[in-house]
């Protein structure tokens, strides 16, 4: 590796977003979340992260894990053996709707200090791990597409492109977490089998309180993550 190549690698690893990059990436992410035709496709990323949150928490709590499903409707299911009540069930259930915003915040934190490569590596590892757990063909296709995008950007993209894509992905997760809660609120008009209702059963607290708690976490992550991406 010559001096110029070494400088390029260093730039890829230690390139923090400028305000213009963070703002333009945020606008692209907002379009992906707000435009219905784009959301119908991009929203599967949020579902994957949501179910990945359940799966990761189940793994950390040493639950006997079964499988993950990602559906065309953007629904999902994570199956595991374990108690139907208690702190374990609470933490596993609560991990779903907070996972996208927390991942978006983590990505923003890495990017704000220039760790673009670390963000891409973690995205690839997380996608590969979830791919090993998914049991339905559609879910596998979604994750293969995501993994392909991550690998393409990481191996062929310039340092600037890697930064922009990573910023857009972080913004997308932060914004989409809020949109997912709107979908949750509408779903509760027709069913009582949502994560919020499960938490209400486990804790004997109103489901609407859990929805409010999800909003509090996701809005906090959006504010802090947005500051990191714009002022990093």
Coordinates of N, CA and C in Angstrom, one line a residue:
X1 N 0.9 -1.2 0.0 CA 0.0 0.0 0.0 C 0.9 1.2 0.0
X2 N 0.7 2.2 -1.0 CA 1.5 3.4 -1.0 C 0.9 4.5 -0.1
X3 N 1.5 5.6 -0.1 CA 1.1 6.7 0.8 C -0.3 7.2 0.4
X4 N -0.6 7.3 -0.9 CA -1.9 7.8 -1.3 C -3.0 6.9 -0.9
X5 N -2.7 5.6 -1.0 CA -3.7 4.6 -0.6 C -3.9 4.6 0.9
X6 N -2.9 4.7 1.6 CA -3.0 4.8 3.1 C -3.8 6.0 3.5
X7 N -3.6 7.1 2.8 CA -4.4 8.3 3.1 C -5.9 8.1 2.9
X8 N -6.2 7.4 1.8 CA -7.6 7.1 1.4 C -8.2 6.2 2.5
X9 N -7.5 5.2 3.0 CA -8.0 4.3 4.0 C -8.3 5.1 5.3
X10 N -7.3 6.0 5.6 CA -7.5 6.8 6.8 C -8.7 7.7 6.7
X11 N -8.9 8.3 5.5 CA -10.1 9.1 5.3 C -11.4 8.3 5.4
X12 N -11.4 7.1 5.0 CA -12.6 6.3 5.1 C -12.9 5.9 6.5
X13 N -11.9 5.8 7.3 CA -12.1 5.4 8.7 C -12.4 6.6 9.6
X14 N -11.8 7.8 9.3 CA -11.9 9.0 10.1 C -12.6 10.2 9.4
X15 N -13.7 9.9 8.7 CA -14.4 11.0 8.0 C -15.7 11.2 8.7
X16 N -15.8 12.3 9.4 CA -17.0 12.7 10.1 C -17.9 13.5 9.1
X17 N -19.2 13.4 9.3 CA -20.1 14.2 8.4 C -20.1 15.7 8.6
X18 N -20.1 16.4 7.5 CA -20.2 17.9 7.6 C -21.7 18.2 7.8
X19 N -22.0 19.4 8.1 CA -23.5 19.8 8.3 C -24.2 19.6 7.0
X20 N -23.6 19.9 5.8 CA -24.3 19.8 4.5 C -24.5 18.3 4.2
X21 N -23.6 17.4 4.5 CA -23.7 16.0 4.3 C -24.8 15.4 5.2
X22 N -24.8 15.8 6.5 CA -25.8 15.3 7.4 C -27.2 15.8 7.0
X23 N -27.3 17.0 6.6 CA -28.6 17.6 6.2 C -29.1 16.9 4.9
X24 N -28.3 16.8 3.9 CA -28.8 16.1 2.7 C -29.1 14.7 2.9
X25 N -28.3 14.0 3.7 CA -28.7 12.6 4.0 C -30.0 12.5 4.8
X26 N -30.2 13.5 5.7 CA -31.5 13.5 6.4 C -32.7 13.7 5.5
X27 N -32.5 14.6 4.5 CA -33.6 14.8 3.6 C -33.9 13.6 2.8
X28 N -32.9 12.9 2.3 CA -33.1 11.6 1.6 C -33.8 10.6 2.5
X29 N -33.4 10.5 3.7 CA -34.0 9.5 4.7 C -35.5 9.9 4.9
X30 N -35.7 11.2 5.1 CA -37.1 11.6 5.3 C -38.0 11.3 4.1
X31 N -37.4 11.4 2.9 CA -38.2 11.0 1.7 C -38.5 9.5 1.7
X32 N -37.5 8.7 2.1 CA -37.7 7.3 2.1 C -38.8 6.9 3.1
X33 N -38.9 7.6 4.2 CA -39.9 7.3 5.3 C -41.2 7.9 4.9
X34 N -41.2 9.1 4.3 CA -42.5 9.8 4.1 C -43.2 9.5 2.8
X35 N -42.5 9.1 1.8 CA -43.1 8.8 0.5 C -43.6 7.3 0.5
X36 N -44.9 7.1 0.4 CA -45.5 5.8 0.5 C -44.9 4.7 -0.4
X37 N -44.7 5.0 -1.7 CA -44.1 4.0 -2.6 C -42.7 3.6 -2.1
X38 N -41.9 4.5 -1.6 CA -40.6 4.2 -1.1 C -40.6 3.5 0.2
X39 N -41.5 3.9 1.1 CA -41.6 3.3 2.4 C -42.1 1.8 2.3
X40 N -42.9 1.5 1.3 CA -43.3 0.1 1.1 C -42.2 -0.8 0.9
X41 N -41.1 -0.3 0.4 CA -39.9 -1.2 0.3 C -38.8 -0.9 1.4
X42 N -38.6 0.3 1.7 CA -37.6 0.7 2.7 C -38.0 0.3 4.1
X43 N -39.3 0.2 4.3 CA -39.8 -0.1 5.7 C -39.4 -1.5 6.2
X44 N -39.0 -2.4 5.2 CA -38.6 -3.7 5.6 C -37.3 -3.6 6.5
X45 N -36.5 -2.6 6.2 CA -35.3 -2.5 7.1 C -35.7 -2.2 8.5
X46 N -36.7 -1.4 8.7 CA -37.1 -1.1 10.1 C -37.7 -2.4 10.8
X47 N -38.4 -3.1 10.0 CA -39.0 -4.4 10.5 C -37.8 -5.3 10.9
X48 N -36.8 -5.4 10.1 CA -35.7 -6.3 10.4 C -35.0 -5.9 11.6
X49 N -34.8 -4.6 11.8 CA -34.1 -4.1 13.0 C -35.0 -4.3 14.2
X50 N -36.3 -4.1 14.1 CA -37.3 -4.4 15.2 C -37.2 -5.8 15.7
X51 N -37.3 -6.7 14.7 CA -37.2 -8.2 15.1 C -35.8 -8.5 15.6
X52 N -34.8 -7.9 15.0 CA -33.5 -8.1 15.5 C -33.3 -7.7 17.0
X53 N -34.0 -6.6 17.4 CA -34.0 -6.2 18.7 C -34.5 -7.2 19.7
X54 N -35.7 -7.8 19.3 CA -36.3 -8.9 20.1 C -35.3 -10.1 20.2
X55 N -34.7 -10.4 19.0 CA -33.8 -11.6 19.0 C -32.6 -11.4 19.8
X56 N -32.0 -10.2 19.7 CA -30.8 -9.9 20.5 C -31.0 -10.0 22.0
X57 N -32.1 -9.4 22.4 CA -32.5 -9.4 23.8 C -32.7 -10.8 24.3
X58 N -33.4 -11.6 23.5 CA -33.7 -13.0 23.9 C -32.4 -13.8 24.0
X59 N -31.4 -13.5 23.1 CA -30.1 -14.2 23.2 C -29.4 -13.8 24.4
X60 N -29.4 -12.5 24.7 CA -28.7 -12.0 25.9 C -29.3 -12.5 27.2
X61 N -30.6 -12.8 27.2 CA -31.2 -13.3 28.4 C -31.3 -14.9 28.4
X62 N -30.5 -15.5 27.4 CA -30.4 -16.9 27.4 C -31.7 -17.7 27.2
X63 N -32.6 -17.1 26.3 CA -33.8 -17.8 26.0 C -33.5 -18.8 24.9
X64 N -34.3 -19.9 24.9 CA -34.2 -20.9 23.8 C -34.8 -20.3 22.6
X65 N -34.0 -20.0 21.6 CA -34.5 -19.2 20.4 C -35.0 -20.2 19.4
X66 N -36.1 -19.7 18.7 CA -36.7 -20.5 17.6 C -36.4 -19.9 16.2
X67 N -37.0 -18.8 15.9 CA -36.8 -18.3 14.6 C -37.4 -16.9 14.5
X68 N -37.0 -16.2 13.4 CA -37.5 -14.9 13.0 C -38.2 -14.9 11.7
X69 N -39.3 -14.2 11.5 CA -40.0 -14.1 10.2 C -40.2 -12.7 9.9
X70 N -40.0 -12.3 8.6 CA -40.2 -11.0 8.1 C -41.3 -11.2 7.0
X71 N -42.4 -10.4 7.1 CA -43.5 -10.6 6.2 C -43.6 -9.5 5.1
X72 N -44.2 -9.8 4.0 CA -44.4 -8.8 2.9 C -45.2 -7.6 3.4
X73 N -46.0 -7.8 4.4 CA -46.8 -6.7 4.9 C -46.0 -5.8 5.8
X74 N -44.8 -6.0 6.0 CA -43.9 -5.3 6.9 C -44.1 -5.7 8.4
X75 N -44.9 -6.8 8.6 CA -45.0 -7.4 9.9 C -43.8 -8.3 10.1
X76 N -43.7 -8.8 11.4 CA -42.6 -9.7 11.7 C -43.0 -10.5 13.0
X77 N -42.2 -11.5 13.2 CA -42.4 -12.4 14.4 C -41.1 -12.9 14.8
X78 N -40.8 -12.9 16.1 CA -39.7 -13.5 16.7 C -40.2 -14.5 17.7
X79 N -39.8 -15.8 17.6 CA -40.3 -16.9 18.4 C -39.2 -17.4 19.3
X80 N -39.5 -17.6 20.6 CA -38.5 -18.2 21.5 C -39.3 -18.8 22.7
X81 N -38.6 -19.7 23.4 CA -39.1 -20.3 24.6 C -38.7 -19.5 25.8
X82 N -39.7 -19.3 26.7 CA -39.4 -18.6 27.9 C -40.6 -18.3 28.6
X83 N -40.5 -17.8 29.9 CA -41.7 -17.4 30.7 C -42.5 -16.3 30.0
X84 N -43.8 -16.4 30.2 CA -44.7 -15.4 29.6 C -44.8 -14.2 30.4
X85 N -44.2 -14.1 31.5 CA -44.2 -12.9 32.4 C -42.8 -12.7 33.0
X86 N -42.7 -11.6 33.7 CA -41.4 -11.4 34.4 C -40.6 -10.4 33.6
X87 N -39.4 -10.0 34.2 CA -38.5 -9.0 33.6 C -38.0 -9.5 32.2
X88 N -37.8 -10.8 32.1 CA -37.2 -11.2 30.8 C -38.2 -10.9 29.7
X89 N -39.5 -11.3 29.8 CA -40.5 -11.0 28.8 C -40.6 -9.5 28.6
X90 N -40.6 -8.8 29.6 CA -40.7 -7.3 29.5 C -39.6 -6.7 28.6
X91 N -38.3 -7.1 28.9 CA -37.2 -6.6 28.2 C -37.2 -7.0 26.8
X92 N -37.5 -8.3 26.5 CA -37.5 -8.8 25.1 C -38.6 -8.1 24.3
X93 N -39.8 -7.9 24.9 CA -40.9 -7.2 24.2 C -40.6 -5.8 23.9
X94 N -40.0 -5.1 25.0 CA -39.7 -3.7 24.8 C -38.6 -3.4 23.9
X95 N -37.8 -4.4 23.6 CA -36.6 -4.2 22.7 C -37.0 -3.9 21.3
X96 N -38.2 -4.3 20.8 CA -38.5 -4.2 19.4 C -38.7 -2.8 18.9
X97 N -39.6 -2.0 19.5 CA -39.9 -0.7 19.1 C -38.8 0.3 19.4
X98 N -37.9 0.0 20.3 CA -36.8 0.9 20.6 C -35.5 0.5 19.8
X99 N -35.5 -0.6 19.2 CA -34.2 -1.1 18.5 C -33.9 -0.1 17.3
X100 N -34.8 0.2 16.4 CA -34.4 1.1 15.3 C -33.8 2.4 15.7
X101 N -34.5 3.1 16.7 CA -34.0 4.4 17.1 C -32.6 4.2 17.9
X102 N -32.5 3.2 18.7 CA -31.2 3.0 19.4 C -30.1 2.7 18.4
X103 N -30.4 1.9 17.3 CA -29.4 1.6 16.3 C -29.0 2.8 15.5
X104 N -30.1 3.6 15.2 CA -29.8 4.9 14.5 C -28.9 5.8 15.4
X105 N -29.2 5.9 16.7 CA -28.4 6.7 17.5 C -26.9 6.2 17.6
X106 N -26.8 4.9 17.7 CA -25.4 4.3 17.7 C -24.7 4.6 16.5
X107 N -25.4 4.5 15.3 CA -24.7 4.8 14.1 C -24.3 6.3 14.0
X108 N -25.2 7.1 14.5 CA -24.9 8.6 14.5 C -23.6 8.8 15.4
X109 N -23.6 8.1 16.5 CA -22.4 8.3 17.4 C -21.1 7.9 16.8
X110 N -21.2 6.7 16.1 CA -20.0 6.3 15.4 C -19.5 7.2 14.3
X111 N -20.5 7.7 13.5 CA -20.2 8.6 12.4 C -19.7 9.9 12.9
X112 N -20.2 10.4 14.0 CA -19.8 11.7 14.5 C -18.3 11.8 14.9
X113 N -17.7 10.6 15.1 CA -16.3 10.6 15.5 C -15.5 10.0 14.3
X114 N -16.2 9.8 13.2 CA -15.4 9.4 12.0 C -15.3 7.9 11.7
X115 N -16.0 7.1 12.5 CA -15.9 5.6 12.4 C -16.9 5.1 11.4
X116 N -16.7 5.5 10.1 CA -17.6 5.0 9.1 C -17.4 3.5 8.9
X117 N -16.2 3.1 8.8 CA -15.9 1.7 8.6 C -16.5 0.8 9.7
X118 N -16.4 1.2 10.9 CA -17.0 0.5 12.0 C -18.5 0.3 11.9
X119 N -19.1 1.4 11.5 CA -20.6 1.4 11.3 C -21.0 0.4 10.2
X120 N -20.2 0.4 9.1 CA -20.6 -0.5 8.0 C -20.3 -2.0 8.4
X121 N -19.2 -2.2 9.2 CA -18.9 -3.6 9.6 C -20.0 -4.1 10.6
X122 N -20.4 -3.2 11.5 CA -21.4 -3.6 12.4 C -22.7 -3.9 11.7
X123 N -23.1 -3.1 10.7 CA -24.3 -3.3 9.9 C -24.2 -4.7 9.2
X124 N -23.0 -5.0 8.6 CA -22.9 -6.3 7.9 C -23.0 -7.4 8.9
X125 N -22.4 -7.3 10.0 CA -22.4 -8.4 11.0 C -23.8 -8.6 11.5
X126 N -24.5 -7.5 11.8 CA -25.9 -7.7 12.3 C -26.8 -8.3 11.3
X127 N -26.7 -7.9 10.0 CA -27.5 -8.4 9.0 C -27.2 -9.9 8.8
X128 N -26.0 -10.3 8.8 CA -25.6 -11.7 8.6 C -26.1 -12.5 9.7
X129 N -26.0 -12.0 11.0 CA -26.5 -12.8 12.1 C -28.0 -13.0 12.0
X130 N -28.8 -11.9 11.7 CA -30.2 -12.1 11.5 C -30.6 -13.0 10.4
X131 N -29.8 -13.0 9.3 CA -30.1 -13.9 8.2 C -30.0 -15.3 8.6
X132 N -29.1 -15.7 9.5 CA -29.0 -17.0 10.0 C -30.2 -17.5 10.8
X133 N -31.0 -16.5 11.3 CA -32.1 -16.8 12.2 C -33.5 -16.8 11.5
X134 N -33.5 -16.2 10.3 CA -34.8 -16.0 9.6 C -35.2 -17.4 9.0
X135 N -36.5 -17.7 9.1 CA -36.9 -19.0 8.6 C -37.8 -19.0 7.3
X136 N -38.2 -17.8 6.9 CA -39.1 -17.7 5.7 C -38.3 -17.1 4.5
X137 N -38.7 -17.5 3.3 CA -38.0 -17.1 2.1 C -38.0 -15.6 1.9
X138 N -39.1 -14.9 2.1 CA -39.2 -13.5 1.9 C -38.2 -12.8 2.9
X139 N -38.2 -13.2 4.1 CA -37.3 -12.6 5.1 C -35.8 -12.8 4.6
X140 N -35.5 -13.9 4.1 CA -34.1 -14.2 3.6 C -33.8 -13.3 2.5
X141 N -34.7 -13.1 1.6 CA -34.5 -12.2 0.4 C -34.3 -10.8 0.9
X142 N -35.1 -10.3 1.8 CA -34.9 -8.9 2.3 C -33.5 -8.8 2.9
X143 N -33.1 -9.7 3.7 CA -31.8 -9.6 4.4 C -30.6 -9.8 3.4
X144 N -30.8 -10.6 2.4 CA -29.8 -10.7 1.4 C -29.6 -9.5 0.6
X145 N -30.7 -8.8 0.3 CA -30.6 -7.5 -0.4 C -29.9 -6.5 0.4
X146 N -30.3 -6.4 1.7 CA -29.6 -5.5 2.6 C -28.1 -5.8 2.8
X147 N -27.8 -7.1 2.9 CA -26.4 -7.4 3.0 C -25.6 -7.1 1.8
X148 N -26.2 -7.3 0.6 CA -25.6 -7.0 -0.7 C -25.3 -5.5 -0.8
X149 N -26.3 -4.7 -0.3 CA -26.1 -3.2 -0.4 C -24.9 -2.8 0.5
X150 N -24.9 -3.4 1.8 CA -23.8 -3.0 2.7 C -22.5 -3.4 2.1
X151 N -22.4 -4.6 1.6 CA -21.1 -5.1 1.0 C -20.7 -4.3 -0.2
X152 N -21.6 -3.9 -1.0 CA -21.3 -3.1 -2.2 C -20.8 -1.7 -1.8
X153 N -21.4 -1.1 -0.9 CA -21.0 0.2 -0.4 C -19.6 0.1 0.2
X154 N -19.4 -0.9 1.1 CA -18.2 -1.0 1.8 C -17.0 -1.4 0.9
X155 N -17.2 -2.1 -0.1 CA -16.1 -2.6 -1.0 C -15.9 -1.8 -2.2
X156 N -16.9 -1.1 -2.7 CA -16.7 -0.3 -4.0 C -16.9 1.2 -3.8
X157 N -17.6 1.6 -2.8 CA -17.9 3.0 -2.6 C -16.7 3.8 -2.2
X158 N -16.7 5.1 -2.6 CA -15.7 6.0 -2.2 C -15.9 6.3 -0.7
X159 N -15.0 7.0 -0.1 CA -15.1 7.4 1.3 C -16.3 8.3 1.5
X160 N -16.5 9.2 0.6 CA -17.7 10.1 0.6 C -19.0 9.4 0.5
X161 N -19.0 8.4 -0.4 CA -20.3 7.6 -0.6 C -20.6 6.8 0.6
X162 N -19.5 6.1 1.2 CA -19.7 5.4 2.4 C -20.3 6.2 3.5
X163 N -19.8 7.4 3.7 CA -20.3 8.3 4.7 C -21.7 8.7 4.5
X164 N -22.0 9.0 3.2 CA -23.4 9.5 2.9 C -24.4 8.4 3.1
X165 N -24.1 7.2 2.7 CA -25.0 6.1 2.8 C -25.2 5.7 4.3
X166 N -24.1 5.7 5.1 CA -24.2 5.4 6.5 C -25.0 6.5 7.2
X167 N -24.8 7.8 6.8 CA -25.6 8.9 7.4 C -27.1 8.7 7.1
X168 N -27.4 8.4 5.8 CA -28.8 8.2 5.4 C -29.4 7.0 6.2
X169 N -28.7 6.0 6.3 CA -29.2 4.8 7.1 C -29.5 5.2 8.5
X170 N -28.6 5.9 9.2 CA -28.8 6.3 10.5 C -30.0 7.2 10.7
X171 N -30.1 8.2 9.8 CA -31.3 9.1 9.8 C -32.6 8.3 9.5
X172 N -32.5 7.3 8.6 CA -33.7 6.5 8.3 C -34.2 5.8 9.5
X173 N -33.3 5.1 10.2 CA -33.7 4.4 11.4 C -34.3 5.3 12.4
X174 N -33.8 6.5 12.6 CA -34.3 7.5 13.6 C -35.7 7.9 13.2
X175 N -35.9 8.3 11.9 CA -37.2 8.7 11.4 C -38.2 7.6 11.4
X176 N -37.8 6.4 10.9 CA -38.7 5.3 10.7 C -39.2 4.8 12.1
X177 N -38.4 4.9 13.1 CA -38.9 4.5 14.4 C -40.1 5.2 14.8
X178 N -40.2 6.5 14.5 CA -41.3 7.4 14.8 C -42.5 6.9 14.0
X179 N -42.3 6.7 12.7 CA -43.4 6.3 11.8 C -43.9 4.9 12.3
X180 N -43.1 4.0 12.7 CA -43.5 2.7 13.2 C -44.5 2.8 14.3
X181 N -44.3 3.8 15.2 CA -45.2 4.0 16.3 C -46.5 4.5 15.9
X182 N -46.6 5.3 14.8 CA -47.8 5.7 14.2 C -48.6 4.5 13.7
X183 N -47.9 3.6 13.1 CA -48.5 2.3 12.6 C -49.0 1.5 13.8
X184 N -48.2 1.5 14.9 CA -48.6 0.8 16.1 C -49.9 1.3 16.6
X185 N -50.0 2.6 16.7 CA -51.2 3.3 17.2 C -52.5 2.9 16.4
X186 N -52.3 2.9 15.1 CA -53.4 2.6 14.2 C -53.8 1.1 14.3
X187 N -52.8 0.2 14.5 CA -53.0 -1.2 14.6 C -53.8 -1.5 15.9
X188 N -53.6 -0.7 16.9 CA -54.3 -1.0 18.2 C -55.8 -0.7 18.1
X189 N -56.3 -0.1 17.1 CA -57.7 0.1 16.9 C -58.4 -1.2 16.5
X190 N -57.6 -2.1 16.0 CA -58.2 -3.3 15.5 C -57.8 -4.6 16.2
X191 N -56.7 -4.5 16.9 CA -56.2 -5.7 17.6 C -55.5 -5.3 18.9
X192 N -55.5 -6.3 19.8 CA -54.8 -6.1 21.1 C -53.7 -7.1 21.2
X193 N -53.1 -7.5 20.1 CA -51.9 -8.4 20.1 C -50.7 -7.7 19.7
X194 N -50.5 -6.4 20.1 CA -49.3 -5.7 19.8 C -48.3 -5.8 20.9
X195 N -47.1 -5.3 20.7 CA -46.1 -5.4 21.7 C -46.5 -4.5 22.9
X196 N -47.2 -3.4 22.6 CA -47.6 -2.5 23.7 C -48.7 -3.3 24.6
X197 N -49.5 -4.0 24.0 CA -50.5 -4.8 24.7 C -49.9 -5.9 25.5
X198 N -48.9 -6.6 24.9 CA -48.2 -7.6 25.7 C -47.5 -7.0 26.9
X199 N -46.9 -5.9 26.8 CA -46.3 -5.2 27.9 C -47.3 -4.8 29.0
X200 N -48.5 -4.4 28.5 CA -49.6 -4.1 29.4 C -50.0 -5.3 30.2
X201 N -50.0 -6.5 29.6 CA -50.4 -7.7 30.3 C -49.3 -8.1 31.3
X202 N -48.0 -7.9 30.9 CA -46.9 -8.3 31.8 C -46.8 -7.4 33.0
X203 N -47.0 -6.1 32.8 CA -46.8 -5.1 33.8 C -48.0 -4.6 34.5
X204 N -49.2 -4.8 33.9 CA -50.5 -4.3 34.5 C -50.5 -2.8 34.4
X205 N -49.7 -2.2 33.5 CA -49.8 -0.8 33.1 C -50.5 -0.6 31.8
X206 N -51.2 0.5 31.6 CA -51.9 0.7 30.3 C -51.0 0.6 29.1
X207 N -51.5 0.0 28.0 CA -50.8 -0.1 26.8 C -50.4 1.3 26.3
X208 N -51.3 2.2 26.4 CA -51.1 3.6 25.9 C -49.8 4.2 26.6
X209 N -49.6 3.8 27.9 CA -48.4 4.3 28.6 C -47.1 3.7 28.0
X210 N -47.2 2.5 27.5 CA -46.0 1.9 26.8 C -45.8 2.6 25.5
X211 N -46.9 2.9 24.8 CA -46.7 3.6 23.5 C -46.1 5.0 23.8
X212 N -46.5 5.6 24.8 CA -45.9 6.9 25.2 C -44.4 6.8 25.5
X213 N -44.1 5.7 26.2 CA -42.7 5.4 26.6 C -41.8 5.2 25.3
X214 N -42.4 4.4 24.4 CA -41.7 4.2 23.1 C -41.4 5.6 22.4
X215 N -42.5 6.4 22.4 CA -42.3 7.7 21.8 C -41.2 8.5 22.5
X216 N -41.2 8.5 23.8 CA -40.2 9.2 24.5 C -38.7 8.8 24.2
X217 N -38.5 7.5 24.1 CA -37.2 6.9 23.8 C -36.9 7.3 22.3
X218 N -37.8 7.1 21.4 CA -37.5 7.3 20.0 C -37.3 8.8 19.7
X219 N -38.1 9.7 20.3 CA -37.9 11.1 20.1 C -36.5 11.6 20.7
X220 N -36.2 11.1 21.9 CA -34.9 11.4 22.5 C -33.8 11.0 21.5
X221 N -33.8 9.8 21.0 CA -32.8 9.3 20.1 C -32.7 10.2 18.8
X222 N -33.9 10.6 18.3 CA -33.9 11.4 17.1 C -33.3 12.8 17.4
X223 N -33.5 13.4 18.5 CA -32.9 14.7 18.8 C -31.4 14.6 19.0
X224 N -31.0 13.6 19.8 CA -29.6 13.5 20.1 C -28.8 13.0 18.8
X225 N -29.4 12.0 18.1 CA -28.8 11.5 16.9 C -28.7 12.5 15.8
X226 N -29.8 13.3 15.7 CA -29.8 14.4 14.7 C -28.7 15.4 15.0
X227 N -28.5 15.8 16.2 CA -27.4 16.7 16.6 C -26.1 16.1 16.2
X228 N -25.9 14.8 16.5 CA -24.6 14.2 16.2 C -24.3 14.2 14.7
X229 N -25.4 14.0 13.9 CA -25.2 13.9 12.4 C -25.1 15.3 11.8
X230 N -25.6 16.3 12.4 CA -25.5 17.6 11.9 C -24.3 18.4 12.4
X231 N -23.9 18.1 13.6 CA -22.9 18.9 14.2 C -21.6 18.0 14.6
X232 N -21.6 16.7 14.1 CA -20.5 15.8 14.4 C -19.2 16.3 13.9

